[in-house]
Short mmCIF file of C-alpha atoms and ligand atoms in Angstrom, two decimals:
data_model
loop_
_atom_site.label_atom_id
_atom_site.label_comp_id
_atom_site.label_asym_id
_atom_site.label_seq_id
_atom_site.Cartn_x
_atom_site.Cartn_y
_atom_site.Cartn_z
CA MET A 1 83.30 120.60 102.07
CA SER A 2 81.88 118.26 104.69
CA ASP A 3 82.30 119.15 108.35
CA ILE A 4 82.38 115.42 109.13
CA ARG A 5 85.58 113.45 109.28
CA SER A 6 86.40 109.74 109.81
CA LEU A 7 88.21 109.12 113.08
CA VAL A 8 90.24 105.92 113.25
CA ARG A 9 88.86 104.24 116.36
CA GLY A 10 90.76 100.95 116.30
CA CYS A 11 92.50 98.34 114.23
CA GLY A 12 93.07 94.60 114.30
CA ALA A 13 94.77 91.89 112.29
CA TYR A 14 94.96 88.17 111.81
CA LEU A 15 97.57 85.86 110.32
CA PRO A 16 97.03 82.15 109.71
CA SER A 17 99.14 80.09 112.12
CA ARG A 18 101.25 78.33 109.50
CA ALA A 19 104.43 80.25 108.59
CA LEU A 20 106.28 79.03 105.51
CA SER A 21 109.99 79.90 105.45
CA ASN A 22 112.11 80.55 102.36
CA SER A 23 114.19 77.43 103.00
CA GLU A 24 111.05 75.28 103.15
CA LEU A 25 109.96 76.76 99.81
CA ALA A 26 113.38 76.06 98.33
CA GLN A 27 112.73 72.35 98.85
CA SER A 28 109.91 72.37 96.28
CA VAL A 29 110.86 75.16 93.85
CA ASP A 30 114.20 76.26 92.33
CA THR A 31 114.98 79.20 94.63
CA SER A 32 117.01 80.04 97.71
CA ASP A 33 116.65 81.96 100.95
CA GLU A 34 119.53 84.23 99.79
CA TRP A 35 117.83 85.15 96.48
CA ILE A 36 114.46 85.88 98.09
CA VAL A 37 115.91 87.94 100.95
CA GLU A 38 118.27 89.91 98.70
CA ARG A 39 115.66 90.70 95.99
CA THR A 40 112.58 91.19 98.20
CA GLY A 41 113.41 91.27 101.93
CA ILE A 42 110.92 88.42 102.49
CA ARG A 43 111.94 85.68 104.96
CA GLN A 44 108.62 83.92 105.50
CA ARG A 45 104.89 84.21 104.75
CA HIS A 46 101.75 82.84 106.41
CA ILE A 47 99.55 80.32 104.60
CA ALA A 48 95.87 79.71 105.35
CA ALA A 49 94.98 76.21 106.52
CA GLU A 50 92.94 73.84 104.37
CA GLY A 51 89.36 75.13 104.52
CA GLU A 52 90.37 78.47 106.07
CA MET A 53 88.84 81.15 103.86
CA THR A 54 89.25 84.86 103.27
CA SER A 55 86.06 85.49 105.27
CA ASP A 56 87.53 83.57 108.24
CA LEU A 57 90.64 85.76 108.22
CA ALA A 58 88.53 88.90 107.75
CA CYS A 59 86.20 88.04 110.65
CA MET A 60 89.13 87.51 113.01
CA ALA A 61 90.73 90.84 112.05
CA ALA A 62 87.40 92.70 112.17
CA GLY A 63 86.54 91.25 115.59
CA ARG A 64 89.91 92.41 116.95
CA ALA A 65 89.47 95.88 115.41
CA LEU A 66 86.01 96.24 117.00
CA GLU A 67 87.40 95.15 120.35
CA ALA A 68 90.27 97.66 120.10
CA ALA A 69 87.77 100.38 119.14
CA GLY A 70 85.39 99.50 121.98
CA ILE A 71 82.52 99.51 119.45
CA ASP A 72 79.76 96.88 119.24
CA ALA A 73 79.40 95.09 115.91
CA GLY A 74 75.71 96.08 116.00
CA ASP A 75 76.70 99.75 115.66
CA ILE A 76 78.51 99.21 112.34
CA ASP A 77 76.53 100.48 109.35
CA LEU A 78 79.09 99.96 106.57
CA ILE A 79 81.53 97.18 105.68
CA VAL A 80 83.94 97.70 102.81
CA LEU A 81 86.13 94.66 102.28
CA ALA A 82 89.09 94.79 99.91
CA THR A 83 90.02 91.45 98.40
CA SER A 84 91.02 89.81 95.13
CA THR A 85 90.56 86.36 96.64
CA PRO A 86 86.90 86.30 97.73
CA ASP A 87 85.44 83.09 99.17
CA GLN A 88 83.22 82.79 96.08
CA THR A 89 82.73 84.74 92.84
CA PHE A 90 79.65 86.13 94.55
CA PRO A 91 78.19 87.13 96.97
CA ALA A 92 80.63 89.70 98.28
CA THR A 93 82.78 88.32 101.10
CA ALA A 94 81.77 91.45 103.03
CA THR A 95 78.24 90.05 103.32
CA VAL A 96 79.56 86.80 104.80
CA VAL A 97 81.54 88.85 107.34
CA GLN A 98 78.47 90.98 108.06
CA ALA A 99 76.36 87.89 108.85
CA ARG A 100 79.07 86.26 110.98
CA LEU A 101 79.52 89.43 113.05
CA GLY A 102 75.75 89.61 113.60
CA ILE A 103 75.37 92.96 111.80
CA ARG A 104 71.87 93.45 110.41
CA GLN A 105 72.00 96.99 109.08
CA GLY A 106 73.80 99.17 106.57
CA ALA A 107 75.71 98.27 103.42
CA ALA A 108 78.36 95.59 102.87
CA PHE A 109 80.35 95.15 99.69
CA ASP A 110 83.77 94.19 98.32
CA VAL A 111 86.27 96.43 96.57
CA GLN A 112 88.71 94.91 94.09
CA ALA A 113 91.88 96.89 93.46
CA VAL A 114 94.36 94.10 94.19
CA CYS A 115 97.29 95.33 96.32
CA SER A 116 95.86 98.88 96.42
CA GLY A 117 92.57 97.45 97.64
CA PHE A 118 92.85 98.65 101.22
CA ILE A 119 93.63 102.24 100.19
CA TYR A 120 90.67 102.12 97.77
CA ALA A 121 88.39 100.66 100.48
CA LEU A 122 89.53 103.28 102.98
CA ALA A 123 88.83 106.07 100.47
CA VAL A 124 85.35 104.67 99.72
CA ALA A 125 84.44 104.26 103.39
CA ASP A 126 85.83 107.70 104.27
CA ASN A 127 83.71 109.28 101.54
CA PHE A 128 80.58 107.47 102.79
CA VAL A 129 81.28 108.82 106.28
CA LYS A 130 81.97 112.37 105.03
CA ALA A 131 78.78 112.27 102.96
CA GLY A 132 76.79 111.34 106.08
CA GLN A 133 75.84 107.92 104.64
CA ALA A 134 77.59 105.91 107.34
CA LYS A 135 78.43 106.56 110.99
CA ARG A 136 80.66 103.63 111.83
CA ALA A 137 82.50 101.68 109.16
CA LEU A 138 84.60 98.55 109.11
CA VAL A 139 87.33 98.72 106.46
CA ILE A 140 88.92 95.34 105.88
CA GLY A 141 91.72 94.02 103.70
CA ALA A 142 91.74 90.21 103.57
CA GLU A 143 93.43 87.77 101.20
CA THR A 144 94.26 84.12 100.64
CA PHE A 145 96.69 84.61 97.75
CA SER A 146 98.17 81.15 98.43
CA ARG A 147 95.08 79.79 96.62
CA ILE A 148 95.84 81.60 93.34
CA LEU A 149 99.60 81.00 93.23
CA ASP A 150 101.24 78.74 90.70
CA TRP A 151 103.53 76.92 93.13
CA GLU A 152 105.81 75.94 90.24
CA ASP A 153 106.45 79.56 89.19
CA ARG A 154 109.38 80.73 91.31
CA GLY A 155 108.96 84.27 89.98
CA THR A 156 105.69 84.69 91.90
CA CYS A 157 105.09 81.93 94.46
CA VAL A 158 107.85 83.15 96.78
CA LEU A 159 106.36 86.63 97.04
CA PHE A 160 102.86 86.36 98.44
CA GLY A 161 101.16 85.35 101.69
CA ASP A 162 97.77 85.24 103.41
CA GLY A 163 96.36 87.51 106.13
CA ALA A 164 93.84 90.16 107.06
CA GLY A 165 93.69 93.55 108.73
CA ALA A 166 90.83 95.88 109.63
CA LEU A 167 90.13 99.45 110.77
CA VAL A 168 87.07 100.91 112.45
CA LEU A 169 86.15 104.42 111.33
CA GLU A 170 83.69 106.64 113.16
CA ALA A 171 82.12 109.91 112.02
CA ALA A 172 83.10 112.95 114.09
CA LYS A 173 82.80 116.71 113.67
CA SER A 174 85.92 118.22 112.13
CA ASN A 175 85.47 121.26 114.36
CA GLY A 176 85.04 119.02 117.42
CA ALA A 177 86.42 115.57 118.29
CA ALA A 178 88.05 115.23 114.87
CA ALA A 179 89.74 118.65 114.79
CA ASN A 180 92.96 117.95 112.88
CA ARG A 181 92.50 114.19 113.44
CA GLY A 182 91.18 111.26 111.45
CA VAL A 183 91.51 110.58 107.73
CA LEU A 184 92.84 113.84 106.28
CA SER A 185 92.90 112.90 102.58
CA THR A 186 92.86 109.98 100.17
CA HIS A 187 94.27 109.88 96.63
CA LEU A 188 93.40 107.14 94.12
CA HIS A 189 94.77 106.41 90.66
CA ALA A 190 94.52 103.76 87.96
CA ASP A 191 96.10 103.23 84.57
CA GLY A 192 94.34 100.27 82.97
CA ARG A 193 96.74 100.17 80.03
CA HIS A 194 98.87 97.96 82.30
CA HIS A 195 96.12 95.52 83.29
CA ASP A 196 98.12 92.65 81.74
CA ALA A 197 101.33 93.24 83.73
CA LEU A 198 99.86 91.62 86.86
CA TYR A 199 96.74 89.50 86.50
CA VAL A 200 95.10 86.14 87.14
CA ASP A 201 94.73 83.92 84.07
CA GLY A 202 91.22 82.78 84.94
CA GLY A 203 87.82 84.09 85.91
CA PRO A 204 84.10 83.33 85.54
CA SER A 205 83.67 85.26 82.30
CA SER A 206 86.85 84.18 80.52
CA THR A 207 87.82 80.64 81.43
CA ARG A 208 85.31 79.57 84.10
CA THR A 209 88.32 78.59 86.24
CA THR A 210 89.86 80.48 89.13
CA GLY A 211 93.24 80.76 87.44
CA TYR A 212 96.72 81.63 88.70
CA LEU A 213 98.54 84.88 89.33
CA ARG A 214 100.87 86.00 86.53
CA MET A 215 103.25 88.93 86.79
CA ASN A 216 105.84 90.82 84.81
CA GLY A 217 107.82 91.58 87.95
CA ARG A 218 110.29 94.07 86.45
CA GLU A 219 107.51 96.08 84.81
CA VAL A 220 105.52 96.24 88.06
CA PHE A 221 108.64 97.19 90.01
CA ARG A 222 109.49 100.04 87.64
CA HIS A 223 106.00 101.55 87.77
CA ALA A 224 105.67 101.02 91.52
CA VAL A 225 108.76 103.10 92.28
CA THR A 226 107.58 106.01 90.10
CA ASN A 227 103.86 105.95 90.91
CA LEU A 228 104.32 105.62 94.66
CA ALA A 229 106.78 108.52 94.80
CA ARG A 230 104.32 110.68 92.82
CA VAL A 231 101.24 109.85 94.91
CA VAL A 232 103.13 110.44 98.13
CA ASP A 233 104.18 113.90 96.88
CA GLU A 234 100.59 114.58 95.79
CA THR A 235 99.32 113.68 99.28
CA LEU A 236 101.85 115.88 101.06
CA ASP A 237 101.15 118.81 98.68
CA ALA A 238 97.37 118.47 99.14
CA ASN A 239 97.83 118.85 102.89
CA GLY A 240 100.50 121.55 102.79
CA LEU A 241 103.01 119.22 104.44
CA THR A 242 106.54 118.03 103.82
CA ALA A 243 108.04 114.59 104.43
CA ALA A 244 109.53 115.92 107.67
CA ASP A 245 106.00 116.20 109.10
CA ILE A 246 105.33 112.46 108.69
CA ASP A 247 105.63 110.37 111.85
CA TRP A 248 105.07 107.01 110.18
CA LEU A 249 105.14 105.68 106.64
CA VAL A 250 103.02 102.52 106.38
CA PRO A 251 103.70 101.28 102.85
CA HIS A 252 102.29 98.34 100.94
CA GLN A 253 104.61 95.46 101.71
CA ALA A 254 105.53 94.02 98.30
CA ASN A 255 109.28 94.36 98.20
CA LYS A 256 111.72 95.97 100.63
CA ARG A 257 113.61 97.53 97.71
CA ILE A 258 110.46 99.40 96.59
CA ILE A 259 109.83 100.58 100.17
CA ASP A 260 113.46 101.71 100.56
CA SER A 261 113.22 103.63 97.30
CA THR A 262 110.09 105.52 98.43
CA ALA A 263 111.69 106.25 101.81
CA ARG A 264 114.91 107.48 100.16
CA LYS A 265 112.97 109.85 97.88
CA LEU A 266 111.15 111.22 100.94
CA GLY A 267 114.34 111.42 102.98
CA LEU A 268 112.66 109.35 105.72
CA SER A 269 114.88 107.39 108.08
CA SER A 270 114.20 103.66 108.44
CA ASP A 271 112.93 104.05 112.02
CA LYS A 272 109.86 105.92 110.66
CA ILE A 273 108.86 103.08 108.34
CA VAL A 274 106.66 100.18 109.40
CA LEU A 275 108.09 97.06 107.82
CA THR A 276 106.43 93.65 107.89
CA VAL A 277 107.34 92.28 104.47
CA ASP A 278 110.09 90.15 106.04
CA ARG A 279 107.54 88.15 108.07
CA HIS A 280 104.30 88.52 106.06
CA GLY A 281 105.45 88.62 102.42
CA ASN A 282 103.08 90.45 100.10
CA THR A 283 99.55 89.98 101.48
CA SER A 284 98.02 92.26 98.82
CA ALA A 285 95.04 94.22 100.22
CA ALA A 286 95.83 93.01 103.75
CA SER A 287 99.37 94.33 103.90
CA VAL A 288 98.74 97.96 104.95
CA PRO A 289 96.18 97.19 107.70
CA LEU A 290 98.36 94.30 108.95
CA ALA A 291 101.32 96.68 109.24
CA LEU A 292 99.17 99.39 110.83
CA SER A 293 97.82 96.98 113.43
CA GLU A 294 101.30 95.82 114.31
CA ALA A 295 102.61 99.37 114.82
CA VAL A 296 99.55 100.48 116.79
CA GLY A 297 99.59 97.27 118.84
CA ASP A 298 103.24 97.60 119.89
CA GLY A 299 102.84 101.29 120.73
CA ARG A 300 104.88 102.79 117.88
CA ILE A 301 101.90 104.67 116.40
CA GLN A 302 100.49 106.93 119.11
CA GLU A 303 97.49 109.25 119.24
CA GLY A 304 98.26 112.44 117.33
CA ASP A 305 100.80 110.80 115.00
CA LEU A 306 100.65 111.59 111.30
CA VAL A 307 100.49 108.33 109.33
CA LEU A 308 101.02 108.09 105.57
CA MET A 309 99.81 104.92 103.85
CA GLU A 310 100.45 104.00 100.21
CA ALA A 311 100.02 101.04 97.88
CA MET A 312 100.33 99.98 94.25
CA GLY A 313 98.94 96.89 92.56
CA GLY A 314 97.41 95.17 89.57
CA GLY A 315 95.51 97.28 87.07
CA PHE A 316 97.68 99.25 87.62
CA THR A 317 95.99 100.86 90.59
CA TRP A 318 97.73 102.92 93.23
CA GLY A 319 96.93 105.38 95.95
CA ALA A 320 97.75 106.96 99.28
CA ALA A 321 95.93 108.03 102.42
CA LEU A 322 96.97 110.39 105.18
CA ALA A 323 95.55 110.09 108.69
CA ARG A 324 96.19 111.75 112.03
CA TRP A 325 95.81 109.02 114.66
O1 UT7 B 1 102.00 94.01 95.19
C1 UT7 B 1 101.84 94.23 93.83
C2 UT7 B 1 103.02 94.76 93.31
N1 UT7 B 1 104.02 93.74 93.12
C3 UT7 B 1 105.27 94.12 93.21
O2 UT7 B 1 105.50 95.23 93.60
C4 UT7 B 1 106.35 93.19 92.74
C5 UT7 B 1 107.31 94.01 91.93
N2 UT7 B 1 108.44 93.25 91.42
C6 UT7 B 1 109.40 92.76 92.21
O3 UT7 B 1 109.33 92.84 93.41
C7 UT7 B 1 110.60 92.13 91.53
O4 UT7 B 1 110.57 92.40 90.16
C8 UT7 B 1 110.72 90.59 91.76
C9 UT7 B 1 111.05 90.32 93.21
C10 UT7 B 1 109.41 89.93 91.38
C11 UT7 B 1 111.82 90.01 90.91
O5 UT7 B 1 113.04 90.66 91.21
P1 UT7 B 1 113.98 91.17 90.01
O6 UT7 B 1 115.18 91.71 90.65
O7 UT7 B 1 113.14 92.11 89.18
O8 UT7 B 1 114.32 89.85 89.28
P2 UT7 B 1 114.02 89.43 87.76
O9 UT7 B 1 112.59 89.16 87.56
O10 UT7 B 1 114.68 90.44 86.87
O11 UT7 B 1 114.81 88.08 87.67
C12 UT7 B 1 116.24 88.01 87.81
C13 UT7 B 1 116.67 86.57 87.76
C14 UT7 B 1 116.08 85.81 86.58
O12 UT7 B 1 117.05 84.91 86.12
P3 UT7 B 1 117.93 85.26 84.81
O13 UT7 B 1 116.94 85.44 83.70
O14 UT7 B 1 118.66 86.52 85.16
O15 UT7 B 1 118.81 84.06 84.67
C15 UT7 B 1 114.93 85.02 87.18
O16 UT7 B 1 114.66 83.83 86.47
O17 UT7 B 1 116.21 85.88 88.92
C16 UT7 B 1 115.50 84.70 88.54
N3 UT7 B 1 114.48 84.43 89.53
C17 UT7 B 1 114.69 83.71 90.65
N4 UT7 B 1 115.81 83.08 91.09
C18 UT7 B 1 115.70 82.44 92.27
C19 UT7 B 1 113.18 84.87 89.56
N5 UT7 B 1 112.56 84.42 90.67
C20 UT7 B 1 113.49 83.69 91.34
C21 UT7 B 1 113.46 83.00 92.57
N6 UT7 B 1 114.57 82.40 92.99
N7 UT7 B 1 112.34 82.95 93.35
#
């Protein structure tokens, strides 16, 4: 086992300025504020401006994370960016971010695991750090899902929003600065048999169009509740902990009912759960780092706190990460 661990040095987030409320949406699609709030907990979502791209959101969040960490962009030697809405099919949006931040060294690539993307990216970056292949990593989740929504499909267009969040990880000795701190474990899963329950009906190899998001909501919901409960248990078991040890649950923000179900199974009270779905909607790979940044920024998450993150998304993919702040 490596004696290196990834310390979380700082986080940052960015939301496009335009907030779209449920009632505004109800003017163009057959829905209502009551239905959306009751079924999902969502009240509004942010929408990127014309010409505002995933890389723009990612750069803003990354810049804020670097500032919070007190680390120069030039010291970053790894960028892992989770997105399903890259600026272009290629190159990786991470390389655009790298150039814009003035970083000239190390590796930069995208990870695509839809709503689990940030947990996947965090696991990848953490393993690079533990293997000694990176010293300071930027882990970013950034999305412009508004661009792949069918705005006439009320079953999906009310759910998603745009945004970005980022973390800065730094290598530290687990018997020194990172004793009992940093990323403690990550747990990733996929079951590709369900790849057609949540997908985009386009792509360079199939239709040569970008396509629109399609979802069997009930199917996703059912699997999310089961898979998230399992991966959370797996994470606690792997660390010899119980739910009572957790200071903060930072869940993927898809639906308040899914979050409540996970919290109920863990026996966690609502004041230990970071909730942003009401204001952000489902921002896919950006949702966990957006929620983290909010709770760190307003002082809820403090140094030494045990933070459990989890997410589930298209593929299906799902996972969890445990970190001591
Ligand atoms: O982040 C990736 C993971 N994604 C998720 O976790 C999403 C998981 N799924 C969900 O969150 C829920 O399944 C939804 C919020 C998408 C849907 O909630 P539901 O309680 O499963 O509703 P439903 O799909 O069973 O639809 C119930 C009714 C239907 O009408 P009928 O057939 O009963 O007459 C829908 O047509 O609600 C209707 N409906 C709507 N009504 C008003 C669906 N969307 C809307 C809407 N406004 N926006």
